[in-house]
């Protein structure tokens, strides 16, 4: 069994000293990589910038931007049996990166505003969803702040996920950077699981069991 897992945030640079990003710690993705390795599987982890230690036996590739993550994921996707997209990838990136630090003053005069032009990043999930082999499993994540289950179901359909893991990152104790999580697991077959709040490794093992069950079903039909 071969897993491809993404984790952490991306950074989209405005100039040499500033970037757009998010607070993702990568803890959930790294827990998934550890849980997958515990099964004896081959695990490739494509990670944004985090401070989490790489689980023993897991091969890790470090990236920084959404474009870099897309390139590394697409390069490895064909070999994977199960692909889990837990990274918090930027949806937007600056249309142009300033070569020098953007100053708040020009000719001694303080600027009153700064207007940024952004362009969409590559949609990794949607691209993979269109090119899966019949036996491959694609698992997505949805970090939401409202209408969590409804928004996750919509994302599952749009991206052609086999299952999606959703959580409300606005809730205390289970948001970005926390050691515990509270999730909803939604399958393409309409199934819904609501595990109790737990540590991320325990939840990762549960997610892995569900993903492996889906893969076994697909492999049996192919």
PDB file of C-alpha atoms in Angstrom:
ATOM      1  CA  UNK A   1       0.000   0.000   0.000  1.00  0.00           C
ATOM      2  CA  UNK A   2       1.305   3.441  -0.948  1.00  0.00           C
ATOM      3  CA  UNK A   3       0.054   6.650   0.701  1.00  0.00           C
ATOM      4  CA  UNK A   4       0.567  10.209  -0.506  1.00  0.00           C
ATOM      5  CA  UNK A   5      -0.272  12.755   2.207  1.00  0.00           C
ATOM      6  CA  UNK A   6      -0.064  16.550   2.229  1.00  0.00           C
ATOM      7  CA  UNK A   7       0.316  18.615   5.380  1.00  0.00           C
ATOM      8  CA  UNK A   8       0.888  22.102   6.728  1.00  0.00           C
ATOM      9  CA  UNK A   9       0.376  25.553   5.217  1.00  0.00           C
ATOM     10  CA  UNK A  10       1.793  27.198   2.125  1.00  0.00           C
ATOM     11  CA  UNK A  11       3.403  30.618   1.844  1.00  0.00           C
ATOM     12  CA  UNK A  12       2.649  33.000  -1.004  1.00  0.00           C
ATOM     13  CA  UNK A  13       5.289  35.708  -1.103  1.00  0.00           C
ATOM     14  CA  UNK A  14       4.402  39.385  -1.528  1.00  0.00           C
ATOM     15  CA  UNK A  15       8.010  40.572  -1.416  1.00  0.00           C
ATOM     16  CA  UNK A  16      11.284  39.218   0.019  1.00  0.00           C
ATOM     17  CA  UNK A  17      10.118  39.685   3.643  1.00  0.00           C
ATOM     18  CA  UNK A  18       6.323  39.185   3.654  1.00  0.00           C
ATOM     19  CA  UNK A  19       3.981  36.389   2.656  1.00  0.00           C
ATOM     20  CA  UNK A  20       0.325  35.327   2.783  1.00  0.00           C
ATOM     21  CA  UNK A  21      -0.271  32.156   4.788  1.00  0.00           C
ATOM     22  CA  UNK A  22      -2.472  30.516   7.429  1.00  0.00           C
ATOM     23  CA  UNK A  23      -1.992  29.083  10.946  1.00  0.00           C
ATOM     24  CA  UNK A  24      -1.926  25.391   9.970  1.00  0.00           C
ATOM     25  CA  UNK A  25       0.557  23.503  12.176  1.00  0.00           C
ATOM     26  CA  UNK A  26       0.631  20.334  10.078  1.00  0.00           C
ATOM     27  CA  UNK A  27      -0.097  18.209  13.164  1.00  0.00           C
ATOM     28  CA  UNK A  28      -3.075  16.421  11.595  1.00  0.00           C
ATOM     29  CA  UNK A  29      -1.205  15.606   8.407  1.00  0.00           C
ATOM     30  CA  UNK A  30       1.825  14.331  10.289  1.00  0.00           C
ATOM     31  CA  UNK A  31      -0.437  12.215  12.511  1.00  0.00           C
ATOM     32  CA  UNK A  32      -1.954  10.727   9.358  1.00  0.00           C
ATOM     33  CA  UNK A  33       1.527   9.955   8.033  1.00  0.00           C
ATOM     34  CA  UNK A  34       2.436   8.231  11.302  1.00  0.00           C
ATOM     35  CA  UNK A  35      -0.804   6.237  11.339  1.00  0.00           C
ATOM     36  CA  UNK A  36      -0.267   5.156   7.732  1.00  0.00           C
ATOM     37  CA  UNK A  37       3.307   4.088   8.452  1.00  0.00           C
ATOM     38  CA  UNK A  38       2.083   2.029  11.415  1.00  0.00           C
ATOM     39  CA  UNK A  39       0.205  -0.162   8.934  1.00  0.00           C
ATOM     40  CA  UNK A  40       3.471  -1.019   7.183  1.00  0.00           C
ATOM     41  CA  UNK A  41       2.624   1.073   4.138  1.00  0.00           C
ATOM     42  CA  UNK A  42       4.985   3.221   2.108  1.00  0.00           C
ATOM     43  CA  UNK A  43       4.264   6.842   2.995  1.00  0.00           C
ATOM     44  CA  UNK A  44       5.220   9.972   1.067  1.00  0.00           C
ATOM     45  CA  UNK A  45       4.557  13.230   2.918  1.00  0.00           C
ATOM     46  CA  UNK A  46       4.547  16.525   1.012  1.00  0.00           C
ATOM     47  CA  UNK A  47       4.725  19.236   3.645  1.00  0.00           C
ATOM     48  CA  UNK A  48       4.616  22.982   3.858  1.00  0.00           C
ATOM     49  CA  UNK A  49       6.748  24.825   6.448  1.00  0.00           C
ATOM     50  CA  UNK A  50       6.078  23.354   9.909  1.00  0.00           C
ATOM     51  CA  UNK A  51       8.008  22.538  13.091  1.00  0.00           C
ATOM     52  CA  UNK A  52       6.624  19.000  13.519  1.00  0.00           C
ATOM     53  CA  UNK A  53       9.116  16.122  13.442  1.00  0.00           C
ATOM     54  CA  UNK A  54       8.834  13.683  10.547  1.00  0.00           C
ATOM     55  CA  UNK A  55       7.513  10.268  11.678  1.00  0.00           C
ATOM     56  CA  UNK A  56      10.054   7.458  11.518  1.00  0.00           C
ATOM     57  CA  UNK A  57      10.027   5.647   8.196  1.00  0.00           C
ATOM     58  CA  UNK A  58       8.132   8.382   6.353  1.00  0.00           C
ATOM     59  CA  UNK A  59       9.687  10.023   3.301  1.00  0.00           C
ATOM     60  CA  UNK A  60       9.150  13.781   3.396  1.00  0.00           C
ATOM     61  CA  UNK A  61       9.423  16.455   0.736  1.00  0.00           C
ATOM     62  CA  UNK A  62       9.389  20.060   1.945  1.00  0.00           C
ATOM     63  CA  UNK A  63       7.713  22.745  -0.138  1.00  0.00           C
ATOM     64  CA  UNK A  64       6.783  26.352   0.472  1.00  0.00           C
ATOM     65  CA  UNK A  65       4.300  27.655  -2.087  1.00  0.00           C
ATOM     66  CA  UNK A  66       1.055  26.247  -3.463  1.00  0.00           C
ATOM     67  CA  UNK A  67       2.701  25.886  -6.870  1.00  0.00           C
ATOM     68  CA  UNK A  68       5.526  23.832  -5.371  1.00  0.00           C
ATOM     69  CA  UNK A  69       3.073  21.617  -3.505  1.00  0.00           C
ATOM     70  CA  UNK A  70       1.053  21.052  -6.671  1.00  0.00           C
ATOM     71  CA  UNK A  71       4.159  20.079  -8.626  1.00  0.00           C
ATOM     72  CA  UNK A  72       5.357  17.566  -6.023  1.00  0.00           C
ATOM     73  CA  UNK A  73       1.891  16.055  -5.532  1.00  0.00           C
ATOM     74  CA  UNK A  74       1.221  15.641  -9.252  1.00  0.00           C
ATOM     75  CA  UNK A  75       4.666  14.080  -9.699  1.00  0.00           C
ATOM     76  CA  UNK A  76       3.865  11.368  -7.142  1.00  0.00           C
ATOM     77  CA  UNK A  77       0.103  10.871  -7.442  1.00  0.00           C
ATOM     78  CA  UNK A  78       0.149   8.037  -9.972  1.00  0.00           C
ATOM     79  CA  UNK A  79       2.069   5.743  -7.605  1.00  0.00           C
ATOM     80  CA  UNK A  80      -0.306   6.278  -4.675  1.00  0.00           C
ATOM     81  CA  UNK A  81      -3.132   3.964  -3.685  1.00  0.00           C
ATOM     82  CA  UNK A  82      -4.588   6.468  -1.213  1.00  0.00           C
ATOM     83  CA  UNK A  83      -4.103  10.236  -1.460  1.00  0.00           C
ATOM     84  CA  UNK A  84      -4.950  12.345   1.590  1.00  0.00           C
ATOM     85  CA  UNK A  85      -5.008  16.108   1.108  1.00  0.00           C
ATOM     86  CA  UNK A  86      -4.822  17.540   4.612  1.00  0.00           C
ATOM     87  CA  UNK A  87      -2.628  20.547   3.799  1.00  0.00           C
ATOM     88  CA  UNK A  88      -4.095  24.043   4.080  1.00  0.00           C
ATOM     89  CA  UNK A  89      -3.105  25.220   0.613  1.00  0.00           C
ATOM     90  CA  UNK A  90      -3.550  28.873  -0.299  1.00  0.00           C
ATOM     91  CA  UNK A  91      -6.395  29.572  -2.711  1.00  0.00           C
ATOM     92  CA  UNK A  92      -4.810  32.827  -3.883  1.00  0.00           C
ATOM     93  CA  UNK A  93      -1.293  34.034  -4.617  1.00  0.00           C
ATOM     94  CA  UNK A  94       0.054  37.474  -5.576  1.00  0.00           C
ATOM     95  CA  UNK A  95      -0.123  38.116  -9.297  1.00  0.00           C
ATOM     96  CA  UNK A  96       3.411  39.486  -9.067  1.00  0.00           C
ATOM     97  CA  UNK A  97       6.044  39.310  -6.337  1.00  0.00           C
ATOM     98  CA  UNK A  98       7.853  42.545  -5.590  1.00  0.00           C
ATOM     99  CA  UNK A  99      11.605  42.229  -6.060  1.00  0.00           C
ATOM    100  CA  UNK A 100      12.345  44.535  -3.142  1.00  0.00           C
ATOM    101  CA  UNK A 101      10.663  45.111   0.220  1.00  0.00           C
ATOM    102  CA  UNK A 102       7.498  47.155  -0.221  1.00  0.00           C
ATOM    103  CA  UNK A 103       7.951  50.379   1.742  1.00  0.00           C
ATOM    104  CA  UNK A 104       5.207  52.146   3.680  1.00  0.00           C
ATOM    105  CA  UNK A 105       6.676  55.467   2.575  1.00  0.00           C
ATOM    106  CA  UNK A 106       7.450  56.798  -0.896  1.00  0.00           C
ATOM    107  CA  UNK A 107       9.584  59.924  -1.260  1.00  0.00           C
ATOM    108  CA  UNK A 108       9.080  60.605   2.435  1.00  0.00           C
ATOM    109  CA  UNK A 109       5.282  60.366   2.244  1.00  0.00           C
ATOM    110  CA  UNK A 110       3.431  57.633   4.131  1.00  0.00           C
ATOM    111  CA  UNK A 111       1.094  55.516   2.000  1.00  0.00           C
ATOM    112  CA  UNK A 112      -2.527  55.388   3.139  1.00  0.00           C
ATOM    113  CA  UNK A 113      -3.333  52.031   1.560  1.00  0.00           C
ATOM    114  CA  UNK A 114      -1.846  49.104  -0.301  1.00  0.00           C
ATOM    115  CA  UNK A 115      -3.787  47.321  -3.025  1.00  0.00           C
ATOM    116  CA  UNK A 116      -2.802  43.740  -3.825  1.00  0.00           C
ATOM    117  CA  UNK A 117      -3.726  41.882  -6.996  1.00  0.00           C
ATOM    118  CA  UNK A 118      -4.139  38.152  -6.445  1.00  0.00           C
ATOM    119  CA  UNK A 119      -4.642  35.243  -8.817  1.00  0.00           C
ATOM    120  CA  UNK A 120      -5.990  31.756  -8.056  1.00  0.00           C
ATOM    121  CA  UNK A 121      -3.564  28.957  -7.287  1.00  0.00           C
ATOM    122  CA  UNK A 122      -3.709  25.539  -8.921  1.00  0.00           C
ATOM    123  CA  UNK A 123      -6.614  23.512  -7.506  1.00  0.00           C
ATOM    124  CA  UNK A 124      -4.741  20.358  -6.516  1.00  0.00           C
ATOM    125  CA  UNK A 125      -7.820  18.470  -5.338  1.00  0.00           C
ATOM    126  CA  UNK A 126      -9.951  19.217  -8.392  1.00  0.00           C
ATOM    127  CA  UNK A 127      -7.112  18.283 -10.739  1.00  0.00           C
ATOM    128  CA  UNK A 128      -6.539  14.945  -9.014  1.00  0.00           C
ATOM    129  CA  UNK A 129     -10.273  14.261  -8.849  1.00  0.00           C
ATOM    130  CA  UNK A 130     -10.446  14.303 -12.644  1.00  0.00           C
ATOM    131  CA  UNK A 131      -7.611  11.841 -13.194  1.00  0.00           C
ATOM    132  CA  UNK A 132      -7.952   9.105 -10.562  1.00  0.00           C
ATOM    133  CA  UNK A 133      -7.522   5.447 -11.409  1.00  0.00           C
ATOM    134  CA  UNK A 134     -10.604   3.356 -10.555  1.00  0.00           C
ATOM    135  CA  UNK A 135      -8.868   1.828  -7.521  1.00  0.00           C
ATOM    136  CA  UNK A 136      -7.363   5.054  -6.152  1.00  0.00           C
ATOM    137  CA  UNK A 137      -8.884   6.750  -3.109  1.00  0.00           C
ATOM    138  CA  UNK A 138      -8.907  10.539  -2.730  1.00  0.00           C
ATOM    139  CA  UNK A 139      -9.507  11.979   0.741  1.00  0.00           C
ATOM    140  CA  UNK A 140     -10.059  15.683   1.278  1.00  0.00           C
ATOM    141  CA  UNK A 141     -10.240  18.004   4.257  1.00  0.00           C
ATOM    142  CA  UNK A 142     -12.520  20.960   4.914  1.00  0.00           C
ATOM    143  CA  UNK A 143     -11.596  23.510   7.578  1.00  0.00           C
ATOM    144  CA  UNK A 144     -14.811  25.470   8.064  1.00  0.00           C
ATOM    145  CA  UNK A 145     -16.220  28.175  10.349  1.00  0.00           C
ATOM    146  CA  UNK A 146     -19.925  27.803   9.518  1.00  0.00           C
ATOM    147  CA  UNK A 147     -22.328  25.270   7.950  1.00  0.00           C
ATOM    148  CA  UNK A 148     -19.549  22.731   8.414  1.00  0.00           C
ATOM    149  CA  UNK A 149     -21.299  19.589   7.189  1.00  0.00           C
ATOM    150  CA  UNK A 150     -23.119  21.278   4.308  1.00  0.00           C
ATOM    151  CA  UNK A 151     -19.983  23.009   3.064  1.00  0.00           C
ATOM    152  CA  UNK A 152     -17.995  19.788   3.348  1.00  0.00           C
ATOM    153  CA  UNK A 153     -20.587  17.842   1.342  1.00  0.00           C
ATOM    154  CA  UNK A 154     -20.450  20.459  -1.379  1.00  0.00           C
ATOM    155  CA  UNK A 155     -16.669  20.267  -1.511  1.00  0.00           C
ATOM    156  CA  UNK A 156     -16.776  16.463  -1.660  1.00  0.00           C
ATOM    157  CA  UNK A 157     -18.980  16.612  -4.748  1.00  0.00           C
ATOM    158  CA  UNK A 158     -17.051  19.396  -6.498  1.00  0.00           C
ATOM    159  CA  UNK A 159     -13.649  17.794  -6.018  1.00  0.00           C
ATOM    160  CA  UNK A 160     -14.756  14.177  -6.585  1.00  0.00           C
ATOM    161  CA  UNK A 161     -13.482  13.016  -3.182  1.00  0.00           C
ATOM    162  CA  UNK A 162     -14.214   9.503  -1.962  1.00  0.00           C
ATOM    163  CA  UNK A 163     -14.476  10.914   1.549  1.00  0.00           C
ATOM    164  CA  UNK A 164     -13.918  14.213   3.297  1.00  0.00           C
ATOM    165  CA  UNK A 165     -12.910  15.108   6.839  1.00  0.00           C
ATOM    166  CA  UNK A 166     -14.442  18.330   8.124  1.00  0.00           C
ATOM    167  CA  UNK A 167     -13.893  20.348  11.255  1.00  0.00           C
ATOM    168  CA  UNK A 168     -14.943  23.703  12.688  1.00  0.00           C
ATOM    169  CA  UNK A 169     -11.679  25.580  13.192  1.00  0.00           C
ATOM    170  CA  UNK A 170     -13.460  28.415  14.997  1.00  0.00           C
ATOM    171  CA  UNK A 171     -14.249  26.207  18.002  1.00  0.00           C
ATOM    172  CA  UNK A 172     -11.950  26.541  21.036  1.00  0.00           C
ATOM    173  CA  UNK A 173      -9.477  23.707  21.515  1.00  0.00           C
ATOM    174  CA  UNK A 174      -9.858  22.108  18.092  1.00  0.00           C
ATOM    175  CA  UNK A 175      -8.662  24.820  15.724  1.00  0.00           C
ATOM    176  CA  UNK A 176      -5.324  25.339  14.037  1.00  0.00           C
ATOM    177  CA  UNK A 177      -2.343  24.271  16.123  1.00  0.00           C
ATOM    178  CA  UNK A 178      -4.293  22.266  18.695  1.00  0.00           C
ATOM    179  CA  UNK A 179      -3.298  18.748  19.746  1.00  0.00           C
ATOM    180  CA  UNK A 180      -6.901  17.532  19.738  1.00  0.00           C
ATOM    181  CA  UNK A 181      -9.574  17.677  17.083  1.00  0.00           C
ATOM    182  CA  UNK A 182     -13.273  17.153  16.566  1.00  0.00           C
ATOM    183  CA  UNK A 183     -14.178  15.963  13.100  1.00  0.00           C
ATOM    184  CA  UNK A 184     -16.945  14.750  10.834  1.00  0.00           C
ATOM    185  CA  UNK A 185     -16.095  12.027   8.306  1.00  0.00           C
ATOM    186  CA  UNK A 186     -18.383  12.065   5.271  1.00  0.00           C
ATOM    187  CA  UNK A 187     -18.264   9.373   2.597  1.00  0.00           C
ATOM    188  CA  UNK A 188     -19.310   9.593  -1.020  1.00  0.00           C
ATOM    189  CA  UNK A 189     -21.790   6.822  -0.208  1.00  0.00           C
ATOM    190  CA  UNK A 190     -23.604   9.193   2.161  1.00  0.00           C
ATOM    191  CA  UNK A 191     -22.171   7.735   5.355  1.00  0.00           C
ATOM    192  CA  UNK A 192     -21.404  10.117   8.222  1.00  0.00           C
ATOM    193  CA  UNK A 193     -19.210   9.458  11.255  1.00  0.00           C
ATOM    194  CA  UNK A 194     -18.890  11.848  14.181  1.00  0.00           C
ATOM    195  CA  UNK A 195     -16.084  10.614  16.440  1.00  0.00           C
ATOM    196  CA  UNK A 196     -15.732  12.141  19.871  1.00  0.00           C
ATOM    197  CA  UNK A 197     -13.143  14.850  20.379  1.00  0.00           C
ATOM    198  CA  UNK A 198      -9.771  13.111  20.634  1.00  0.00           C
ATOM    199  CA  UNK A 199      -6.061  13.428  20.010  1.00  0.00           C
ATOM    200  CA  UNK A 200      -5.064  13.836  16.390  1.00  0.00           C
ATOM    201  CA  UNK A 201      -3.227  10.510  16.169  1.00  0.00           C
ATOM    202  CA  UNK A 202      -6.271   8.598  17.413  1.00  0.00           C
ATOM    203  CA  UNK A 203      -8.452  10.376  14.865  1.00  0.00           C
ATOM    204  CA  UNK A 204      -5.865   9.806  12.147  1.00  0.00           C
ATOM    205  CA  UNK A 205      -6.055   6.058  12.756  1.00  0.00           C
ATOM    206  CA  UNK A 206      -9.824   6.183  12.414  1.00  0.00           C
ATOM    207  CA  UNK A 207      -9.585   8.173   9.175  1.00  0.00           C
ATOM    208  CA  UNK A 208      -7.062   5.646   7.850  1.00  0.00           C
ATOM    209  CA  UNK A 209      -9.321   2.692   8.643  1.00  0.00           C
ATOM    210  CA  UNK A 210     -12.154   4.296   6.690  1.00  0.00           C
ATOM    211  CA  UNK A 211      -9.922   5.179   3.740  1.00  0.00           C
ATOM    212  CA  UNK A 212      -8.476   1.658   3.633  1.00  0.00           C
ATOM    213  CA  UNK A 213     -11.974   0.160   3.694  1.00  0.00           C
ATOM    214  CA  UNK A 214     -12.936   2.299   0.705  1.00  0.00           C
ATOM    215  CA  UNK A 215      -9.778   1.223  -1.114  1.00  0.00           C
ATOM    216  CA  UNK A 216     -10.489  -2.448  -0.415  1.00  0.00           C
ATOM    217  CA  UNK A 217     -13.954  -2.029  -1.889  1.00  0.00           C
ATOM    218  CA  UNK A 218     -12.633  -0.298  -4.989  1.00  0.00           C
ATOM    219  CA  UNK A 219      -9.825  -2.800  -5.485  1.00  0.00           C
ATOM    220  CA  UNK A 220     -12.304  -5.656  -5.244  1.00  0.00           C
ATOM    221  CA  UNK A 221     -14.397  -4.174  -8.032  1.00  0.00           C
ATOM    222  CA  UNK A 222     -11.542  -3.313 -10.389  1.00  0.00           C
TER     223      UNK A 222
END
